[in-house]
Amino acid sequence: MKTLIEFINDTQSDFPYATGEFTRVLNDLTIAAKIVNREINKAGLADINGYFGETNVQGEDQKKLDVFANNHFIAALKHGGMVCAIASEENEGLITYDNAYSQKGKYVVTMDPLDGSSNIEVNVPIGTIFSIYRRVSESGPGTLTDVLQPGNKQVAAGYIIYGSSTMLVYTTGNGVNGFTYDPSVGLFILSHPNMKIPENGCIYSINEANYIYFHKGVKEYIAYCQEDDPSTDRPYTTRYIGSLVADFHRNLIRGGIYIYPGTFKNPVGKLRLLYECNPIAYLAEQAGGIASDGFRRILDIKPTELHQRVPFFVGSTNMVLKAQELMKVHSAKEVGIVTE
Ligand code: P6P
């Protein structure tokens, strides 16, 4: 058995910023994750899975656990002092710390503290998604410039999935590794070393309730998935649980594609670039997959605002390439993309 800390120590040399400071950031995130995990596992018992009575910047009802998770991740990163700013789905503006110690922090974090939280009361797996960047500002409180970096500047990204077991899955640019939490000893144990997403898969994940609003390229891809062609294992099967972390985690292990596309109704789709698409895209690429907005590599998109949304196609290389091919043929003009 190898614990997370042992793994980090063993792989320090693989990490270009081999500093104890980065390890501290990752450790701070796992401390908050353990606290959140404990609350989620008793949500049915405690009056904590109800609504908080507020809405977040997304206009979504905040669940008590959303707020609980957000507060604990912010507190843990503040306590660690290695992070000078946080962009959180739950906060409209940038979170910075007023203490000089944190203002010296070399890193910034973008996070969705509890993605898929509407699934809490129905016991569907939910997750925390995070990215870590080195700050670009010199000193003082972190700035928007520090968090509005393209995803290709991430130094680490990962998620914690709170499901039948709780797992941390993360990358620092040298592959993807999964750690299963053992609550009896309070440790994350390496259980899925060097995770690779199969280049082909038979699972497509999309909310087909939006079908009438989909662009032609998306409709053509769905039709492709449903064609009867045993030689290419089609028709595929559809699996959509309404929780990005759970859908992506399954597709990462078994192969598959997750699509939250732009539509005629919502041209940029629903998912947020900074703390949902970029971290998941970094993991997908590090595991051998692809992530795009249907046309452009997600990690090359330059963010312009904290909560900007982008269309999201992510998963097995050959599945995403097929979807991109159909988007290029049928929808480039619809979405105003000029293709060569
Ligand atoms: P819809 C959860 O709110 C989330 O951000 C993802 O976790 C999930 O895949 C998606 O939205 C579900 O959205 O519109 O299909 O309910």
CSV table of C-alpha atoms and ligand atoms in Angstrom, one decimal:
chain,number,residue,atom,x,y,z
A,1,MET,CA,0.0,0.0,0.0
A,2,LYS,CA,1.3,3.5,-0.8
A,3,THR,CA,-0.2,6.5,0.8
A,4,LEU,CA,-0.7,9.8,-1.0
A,5,ILE,CA,2.2,11.5,0.9
A,6,GLU,CA,4.5,8.6,0.1
A,7,PHE,CA,3.5,8.8,-3.5
A,8,ILE,CA,4.2,12.5,-3.6
A,9,ASN,CA,7.6,12.1,-1.9
A,10,ASP,CA,8.5,9.3,-4.4
A,11,THR,CA,7.5,11.4,-7.4
A,12,GLN,CA,8.7,14.8,-6.3
A,13,SER,CA,11.5,14.7,-8.8
A,14,ASP,CA,9.0,14.3,-11.6
A,15,PHE,CA,7.4,17.5,-10.7
A,16,PRO,CA,9.0,20.7,-12.1
A,17,TYR,CA,8.1,22.7,-9.1
A,18,ALA,CA,9.3,20.1,-6.7
A,19,THR,CA,8.7,22.1,-3.6
A,20,GLY,CA,7.2,21.4,-0.3
A,21,GLU,CA,4.8,24.3,-1.0
A,22,PHE,CA,3.0,22.5,-3.7
A,23,THR,CA,2.7,19.4,-1.6
A,24,ARG,CA,1.2,21.5,1.1
A,25,VAL,CA,-1.5,22.8,-1.3
A,26,LEU,CA,-2.4,19.3,-2.3
A,27,ASN,CA,-2.4,18.2,1.4
A,28,ASP,CA,-4.6,21.2,2.3
A,29,LEU,CA,-7.2,20.1,-0.3
A,30,THR,CA,-7.2,16.6,1.0
A,31,ILE,CA,-7.8,17.8,4.6
A,32,ALA,CA,-10.9,19.7,3.4
A,33,ALA,CA,-12.0,16.7,1.3
A,34,LYS,CA,-11.9,14.4,4.4
A,35,ILE,CA,-14.2,16.9,6.3
A,36,VAL,CA,-16.6,17.2,3.4
A,37,ASN,CA,-16.6,13.4,2.9
A,38,ARG,CA,-17.6,12.9,6.5
A,39,GLU,CA,-20.6,15.3,6.1
A,40,ILE,CA,-21.7,13.9,2.8
A,41,ASN,CA,-21.7,10.4,4.3
A,42,LYS,CA,-24.2,11.4,7.0
A,43,ALA,CA,-26.1,14.0,4.9
A,44,GLY,CA,-29.2,11.8,5.2
A,45,LEU,CA,-29.0,12.0,9.0
A,46,ALA,CA,-28.0,15.5,9.6
A,47,ASP,CA,-30.1,18.5,8.4
A,48,ILE,CA,-27.4,19.4,6.0
A,49,ASN,CA,-28.6,18.2,2.6
A,50,GLY,CA,-31.3,20.8,2.4
A,51,TYR,CA,-31.2,24.2,0.7
A,52,PHE,CA,-29.2,27.0,2.2
A,53,GLY,CA,-31.8,29.5,1.2
A,54,GLU,CA,-29.4,31.5,-1.0
A,55,THR,CA,-28.5,31.3,-4.6
A,56,ASN,CA,-24.9,31.4,-5.9
A,57,VAL,CA,-23.5,33.6,-8.7
A,58,GLN,CA,-24.8,31.0,-11.2
A,59,GLY,CA,-28.3,31.6,-10.0
A,60,GLU,CA,-28.4,28.1,-8.6
A,61,ASP,CA,-29.9,27.3,-5.2
A,62,GLN,CA,-27.1,26.8,-2.8
A,63,LYS,CA,-27.3,23.5,-0.9
A,64,LYS,CA,-26.1,23.6,2.7
A,65,LEU,CA,-23.3,21.2,1.7
A,66,ASP,CA,-22.3,23.5,-1.2
A,67,VAL,CA,-21.7,26.2,1.3
A,68,PHE,CA,-20.1,23.8,3.9
A,69,ALA,CA,-17.7,22.5,1.3
A,70,ASN,CA,-16.8,25.9,-0.1
A,71,ASN,CA,-16.1,27.3,3.4
A,72,HIS,CA,-13.9,24.3,4.3
A,73,PHE,CA,-11.8,24.3,1.2
A,74,ILE,CA,-11.3,28.1,1.5
A,75,ALA,CA,-10.3,27.7,5.2
A,76,ALA,CA,-8.0,24.8,4.6
A,77,LEU,CA,-6.1,26.7,1.8
A,78,LYS,CA,-5.9,29.8,4.0
A,79,HIS,CA,-4.5,27.8,6.8
A,80,GLY,CA,-1.9,26.3,4.6
A,81,GLY,CA,-0.8,29.7,3.4
A,82,MET,CA,0.5,28.5,0.1
A,83,VAL,CA,-2.4,30.0,-2.0
A,84,CYS,CA,-2.9,33.7,-2.6
A,85,ALA,CA,-6.2,33.5,-4.4
A,86,ILE,CA,-9.1,31.2,-5.1
A,87,ALA,CA,-11.8,31.3,-7.8
A,88,SER,CA,-14.8,29.3,-6.6
A,89,GLU,CA,-18.0,28.4,-8.4
A,90,GLU,CA,-19.8,29.5,-5.2
A,91,ASN,CA,-18.3,33.0,-5.0
A,92,GLU,CA,-19.0,35.8,-7.5
A,93,GLY,CA,-15.6,37.5,-7.1
A,94,LEU,CA,-12.0,36.3,-6.5
A,95,ILE,CA,-11.3,35.1,-3.0
A,96,THR,CA,-8.1,36.6,-1.5
A,97,TYR,CA,-6.7,36.5,2.0
A,98,ASP,CA,-5.9,39.6,4.1
A,99,ASN,CA,-3.1,37.9,6.0
A,100,ALA,CA,0.5,38.6,4.8
A,101,TYR,CA,1.4,35.0,5.1
A,102,SER,CA,-1.1,33.9,2.4
A,103,GLN,CA,-0.3,36.8,0.3
A,104,LYS,CA,3.1,35.3,-0.2
A,105,GLY,CA,1.6,32.2,-1.5
A,106,LYS,CA,3.0,31.1,-4.9
A,107,TYR,CA,-0.2,29.3,-6.1
A,108,VAL,CA,-3.8,30.0,-7.0
A,109,VAL,CA,-6.7,27.5,-7.0
A,110,THR,CA,-9.8,27.4,-9.1
A,111,MET,CA,-12.5,25.0,-7.7
A,112,ASP,CA,-16.0,23.7,-7.9
A,113,PRO,CA,-16.3,22.8,-4.2
A,114,LEU,CA,-19.2,20.4,-4.7
A,115,ASP,CA,-20.2,19.8,-8.3
A,116,GLY,CA,-23.5,18.0,-8.9
A,117,SER,CA,-24.7,18.9,-5.5
A,118,SER,CA,-28.4,18.7,-6.6
A,119,ASN,CA,-27.8,15.0,-6.4
A,120,ILE,CA,-27.0,15.0,-2.7
A,121,GLU,CA,-30.4,14.0,-1.5
A,122,VAL,CA,-30.7,11.2,-4.0
A,123,ASN,CA,-27.4,9.6,-3.1
A,124,VAL,CA,-25.8,10.1,-6.5
A,125,PRO,CA,-22.0,10.5,-6.5
A,126,ILE,CA,-20.9,14.2,-6.4
A,127,GLY,CA,-17.4,15.7,-6.5
A,128,THR,CA,-15.0,18.5,-5.9
A,129,ILE,CA,-13.0,19.7,-8.9
A,130,PHE,CA,-9.9,21.8,-8.7
A,131,SER,CA,-7.0,23.3,-10.7
A,132,ILE,CA,-3.7,24.7,-9.3
A,133,TYR,CA,-1.7,27.4,-11.1
A,134,ARG,CA,1.4,29.3,-10.1
A,135,ARG,CA,0.6,32.9,-9.6
A,136,VAL,CA,1.9,35.3,-12.3
A,137,SER,CA,1.6,38.5,-10.1
A,138,GLU,CA,4.7,39.3,-8.1
A,139,SER,CA,3.2,39.6,-4.5
A,140,GLY,CA,0.3,40.7,-2.4
A,141,PRO,CA,-3.2,39.4,-2.7
A,142,GLY,CA,-3.8,37.3,-5.8
A,143,THR,CA,-5.3,39.0,-8.8
A,144,LEU,CA,-7.7,38.1,-11.6
A,145,THR,CA,-4.7,37.7,-13.9
A,146,ASP,CA,-3.5,34.9,-11.7
A,147,VAL,CA,-6.6,32.8,-12.2
A,148,LEU,CA,-7.5,33.8,-15.8
A,149,GLN,CA,-4.7,31.7,-17.2
A,150,PRO,CA,-5.3,29.2,-20.0
A,151,GLY,CA,-5.7,25.6,-18.9
A,152,ASN,CA,-2.3,24.7,-20.5
A,153,LYS,CA,-0.7,26.6,-17.6
A,154,GLN,CA,-2.1,24.3,-14.9
A,155,VAL,CA,0.5,22.8,-12.6
A,156,ALA,CA,-2.0,20.3,-11.3
A,157,ALA,CA,-5.7,19.4,-11.6
A,158,GLY,CA,-7.9,16.8,-10.0
A,159,TYR,CA,-11.2,15.8,-8.5
A,160,ILE,CA,-12.4,14.1,-5.4
A,161,ILE,CA,-15.4,11.9,-6.1
A,162,TYR,CA,-17.7,11.1,-3.1
A,163,GLY,CA,-19.3,7.9,-4.2
A,164,SER,CA,-19.5,4.2,-3.2
A,165,SER,CA,-15.9,5.0,-2.2
A,166,THR,CA,-14.3,8.4,-2.0
A,167,MET,CA,-11.4,8.9,-4.4
A,168,LEU,CA,-8.9,11.5,-5.2
A,169,VAL,CA,-7.8,11.5,-8.9
A,170,TYR,CA,-5.2,14.0,-9.9
A,171,THR,CA,-2.3,14.9,-12.3
A,172,THR,CA,0.7,17.1,-12.0
A,173,GLY,CA,1.5,16.6,-15.7
A,174,ASN,CA,3.1,13.2,-15.4
A,175,GLY,CA,0.0,11.0,-15.9
A,176,VAL,CA,-3.1,10.5,-13.7
A,177,ASN,CA,-3.2,8.6,-10.5
A,178,GLY,CA,-6.2,7.6,-8.3
A,179,PHE,CA,-6.2,7.3,-4.5
A,180,THR,CA,-9.0,5.6,-2.6
A,181,TYR,CA,-9.8,7.1,0.9
A,182,ASP,CA,-9.7,4.7,3.8
A,183,PRO,CA,-11.7,6.4,6.5
A,184,SER,CA,-10.6,3.9,9.1
A,185,VAL,CA,-7.1,5.4,9.0
A,186,GLY,CA,-7.9,8.7,7.4
A,187,LEU,CA,-5.5,8.1,4.5
A,188,PHE,CA,-5.7,8.2,0.7
A,189,ILE,CA,-4.2,5.0,-0.7
A,190,LEU,CA,-2.8,4.6,-4.2
A,191,SER,CA,-5.4,2.3,-5.8
A,192,HIS,CA,-5.4,3.3,-9.5
A,193,PRO,CA,-1.8,4.0,-10.6
A,194,ASN,CA,-1.2,5.6,-14.1
A,195,MET,CA,-4.9,5.8,-15.2
A,196,LYS,CA,-5.4,5.7,-19.0
A,197,ILE,CA,-8.7,6.3,-20.8
A,198,PRO,CA,-9.3,3.7,-23.5
A,199,GLU,CA,-9.0,5.4,-27.0
A,200,ASN,CA,-12.3,3.8,-27.9
A,201,GLY,CA,-15.4,3.4,-25.8
A,202,CYS,CA,-19.1,2.5,-26.0
A,203,ILE,CA,-20.6,5.0,-23.6
A,204,TYR,CA,-21.9,8.5,-24.6
A,205,SER,CA,-23.0,10.9,-21.9
A,206,ILE,CA,-25.3,13.8,-22.8
A,207,ASN,CA,-28.6,15.2,-21.6
A,208,GLU,CA,-30.8,14.3,-24.6
A,209,ALA,CA,-33.7,16.3,-23.0
A,210,ASN,CA,-32.0,19.3,-24.8
A,211,TYR,CA,-32.1,17.5,-28.2
A,212,ILE,CA,-34.3,20.0,-30.0
A,213,TYR,CA,-31.8,22.7,-29.1
A,214,PHE,CA,-28.7,20.8,-30.3
A,215,HIS,CA,-26.7,21.9,-33.3
A,216,LYS,CA,-26.8,19.5,-36.3
A,217,GLY,CA,-23.3,18.2,-35.6
A,218,VAL,CA,-24.4,17.1,-32.1
A,219,LYS,CA,-27.5,15.4,-33.5
A,220,GLU,CA,-25.4,13.7,-36.2
A,221,TYR,CA,-23.0,12.4,-33.5
A,222,ILE,CA,-25.9,11.0,-31.4
A,223,ALA,CA,-27.3,9.3,-34.6
A,224,TYR,CA,-23.8,7.9,-35.2
A,225,CYS,CA,-23.7,6.5,-31.6
A,226,GLN,CA,-27.1,4.9,-32.2
A,227,GLU,CA,-26.4,3.3,-35.6
A,228,ASP,CA,-26.5,-0.5,-35.7
A,229,ASP,CA,-23.0,-1.5,-36.6
A,230,PRO,CA,-21.6,-4.4,-34.5
A,231,SER,CA,-18.2,-4.2,-36.2
A,232,THR,CA,-17.7,-0.9,-34.3
A,233,ASP,CA,-19.6,-1.9,-31.2
A,234,ARG,CA,-22.5,0.3,-32.1
A,235,PRO,CA,-25.1,1.1,-31.0
A,236,TYR,CA,-23.3,2.5,-27.9
A,237,THR,CA,-25.0,2.8,-24.6
A,238,THR,CA,-26.0,6.1,-23.0
A,239,ARG,CA,-25.1,6.8,-19.4
A,240,TYR,CA,-25.8,10.3,-18.0
A,241,ILE,CA,-26.0,10.7,-14.2
A,242,GLY,CA,-26.2,14.5,-14.0
A,243,SER,CA,-22.9,14.7,-12.1
A,244,LEU,CA,-19.8,15.6,-14.3
A,245,VAL,CA,-17.3,14.0,-11.9
A,246,ALA,CA,-19.3,10.7,-11.8
A,247,ASP,CA,-19.8,10.6,-15.5
A,248,PHE,CA,-16.2,11.5,-16.3
A,249,HIS,CA,-14.8,9.1,-13.8
A,250,ARG,CA,-16.8,6.2,-15.3
A,251,ASN,CA,-15.8,7.1,-18.8
A,252,LEU,CA,-12.1,7.5,-17.7
A,253,ILE,CA,-12.1,3.9,-16.5
A,254,ARG,CA,-14.3,2.3,-19.1
A,255,GLY,CA,-13.9,4.6,-22.1
A,256,GLY,CA,-16.6,7.0,-23.3
A,257,ILE,CA,-17.5,10.6,-24.2
A,258,TYR,CA,-19.2,13.3,-22.1
A,259,ILE,CA,-20.8,16.1,-24.0
A,260,TYR,CA,-22.3,19.3,-22.7
A,261,PRO,CA,-22.6,21.2,-26.0
A,262,GLY,CA,-23.5,24.7,-26.8
A,263,THR,CA,-27.1,24.9,-28.1
A,264,PHE,CA,-29.3,27.3,-30.0
A,265,LYS,CA,-30.8,28.2,-26.5
A,266,ASN,CA,-27.5,28.4,-24.7
A,267,PRO,CA,-24.7,28.9,-27.3
A,268,VAL,CA,-21.9,28.5,-24.7
A,269,GLY,CA,-23.4,25.5,-22.9
A,270,LYS,CA,-23.5,25.2,-19.1
A,271,LEU,CA,-20.1,24.1,-17.8
A,272,ARG,CA,-17.6,26.6,-16.5
A,273,LEU,CA,-14.2,26.8,-18.1
A,274,LEU,CA,-12.1,27.7,-15.0
A,275,TYR,CA,-13.1,25.0,-12.5
A,276,GLU,CA,-15.0,22.3,-14.4
A,277,CYS,CA,-13.7,22.1,-18.0
A,278,ASN,CA,-10.0,23.0,-17.6
A,279,PRO,CA,-9.3,20.6,-14.7
A,280,ILE,CA,-11.2,17.7,-16.3
A,281,ALA,CA,-9.6,18.5,-19.7
A,282,TYR,CA,-6.1,18.3,-18.2
A,283,LEU,CA,-6.9,15.0,-16.6
A,284,ALA,CA,-8.4,13.7,-19.8
A,285,GLU,CA,-5.3,14.6,-21.9
A,286,GLN,CA,-2.9,13.3,-19.2
A,287,ALA,CA,-4.8,10.0,-19.4
A,288,GLY,CA,-4.5,9.9,-23.2
A,289,GLY,CA,-7.9,11.4,-24.1
A,290,ILE,CA,-9.1,14.6,-25.7
A,291,ALA,CA,-11.1,17.7,-24.5
A,292,SER,CA,-12.5,20.4,-26.8
A,293,ASP,CA,-15.3,22.8,-27.2
A,294,GLY,CA,-16.2,20.8,-30.3
A,295,PHE,CA,-13.6,22.7,-32.3
A,296,ARG,CA,-10.8,24.1,-30.1
A,297,ARG,CA,-8.6,22.4,-27.5
A,298,ILE,CA,-10.1,23.4,-24.1
A,299,LEU,CA,-6.6,24.0,-22.6
A,300,ASP,CA,-5.7,26.6,-25.2
A,301,ILE,CA,-8.8,28.8,-24.5
A,302,LYS,CA,-7.8,32.1,-22.9
A,303,PRO,CA,-10.3,32.8,-20.1
A,304,THR,CA,-11.8,36.3,-20.0
A,305,GLU,CA,-14.0,36.0,-16.9
A,306,LEU,CA,-14.2,33.9,-13.8
A,307,HIS,CA,-17.4,32.1,-14.5
A,308,GLN,CA,-17.4,31.9,-18.3
A,309,ARG,CA,-19.0,28.8,-19.8
A,310,VAL,CA,-17.8,26.8,-22.8
A,311,PRO,CA,-19.2,23.8,-24.7
A,312,PHE,CA,-17.5,20.6,-23.5
A,313,PHE,CA,-16.6,17.4,-25.4
A,314,VAL,CA,-14.3,15.2,-23.4
A,315,GLY,CA,-13.2,11.5,-23.3
A,316,SER,CA,-11.9,8.7,-25.4
A,317,THR,CA,-9.7,10.1,-28.3
A,318,ASN,CA,-11.5,8.4,-31.2
A,319,MET,CA,-14.9,9.3,-29.8
A,320,VAL,CA,-14.1,13.0,-29.4
A,321,LEU,CA,-12.4,13.1,-32.8
A,322,LYS,CA,-15.5,11.6,-34.4
A,323,ALA,CA,-17.7,14.2,-32.7
A,324,GLN,CA,-15.4,17.0,-33.7
A,325,GLU,CA,-15.4,15.7,-37.3
A,326,LEU,CA,-19.2,15.9,-37.4
A,327,MET,CA,-19.2,19.3,-35.7
A,328,LYS,CA,-16.8,20.6,-38.3
A,329,VAL,CA,-18.9,19.3,-41.2
A,330,HIS,CA,-22.4,20.2,-39.9
A,331,SER,CA,-22.1,23.0,-37.4
A,332,ALA,CA,-19.1,25.2,-37.9
A,333,LYS,CA,-21.2,27.8,-39.7
A,334,GLU,CA,-24.0,27.4,-37.1
A,335,VAL,CA,-21.7,28.4,-34.3
A,336,GLY,CA,-19.7,30.9,-36.4
A,337,ILE,CA,-16.4,29.0,-36.3
A,338,VAL,CA,-14.3,29.6,-39.4
A,339,THR,CA,-12.6,26.3,-40.3
A,340,GLU,CA,-9.7,26.0,-42.8
B,1,P6P,P1,-28.0,19.2,-16.7
B,1,P6P,C1,-24.0,19.8,-12.3
B,1,P6P,O1,-24.8,21.0,-12.1
B,1,P6P,C2,-23.3,20.0,-13.6
B,1,P6P,O2,-22.5,21.2,-13.6
B,1,P6P,C3,-22.5,18.8,-14.0
B,1,P6P,O3,-22.0,18.1,-12.9
B,1,P6P,C4,-23.5,17.9,-14.7
B,1,P6P,O4,-22.9,17.0,-15.7
B,1,P6P,C5,-24.4,19.0,-15.4
B,1,P6P,O5,-24.3,20.2,-14.7
B,1,P6P,C6,-25.9,18.5,-15.5
B,1,P6P,O6,-26.6,19.5,-16.1
B,1,P6P,O7,-28.4,20.5,-17.4
B,1,P6P,O8,-27.9,18.0,-17.6
B,1,P6P,O9,-28.9,18.9,-15.5
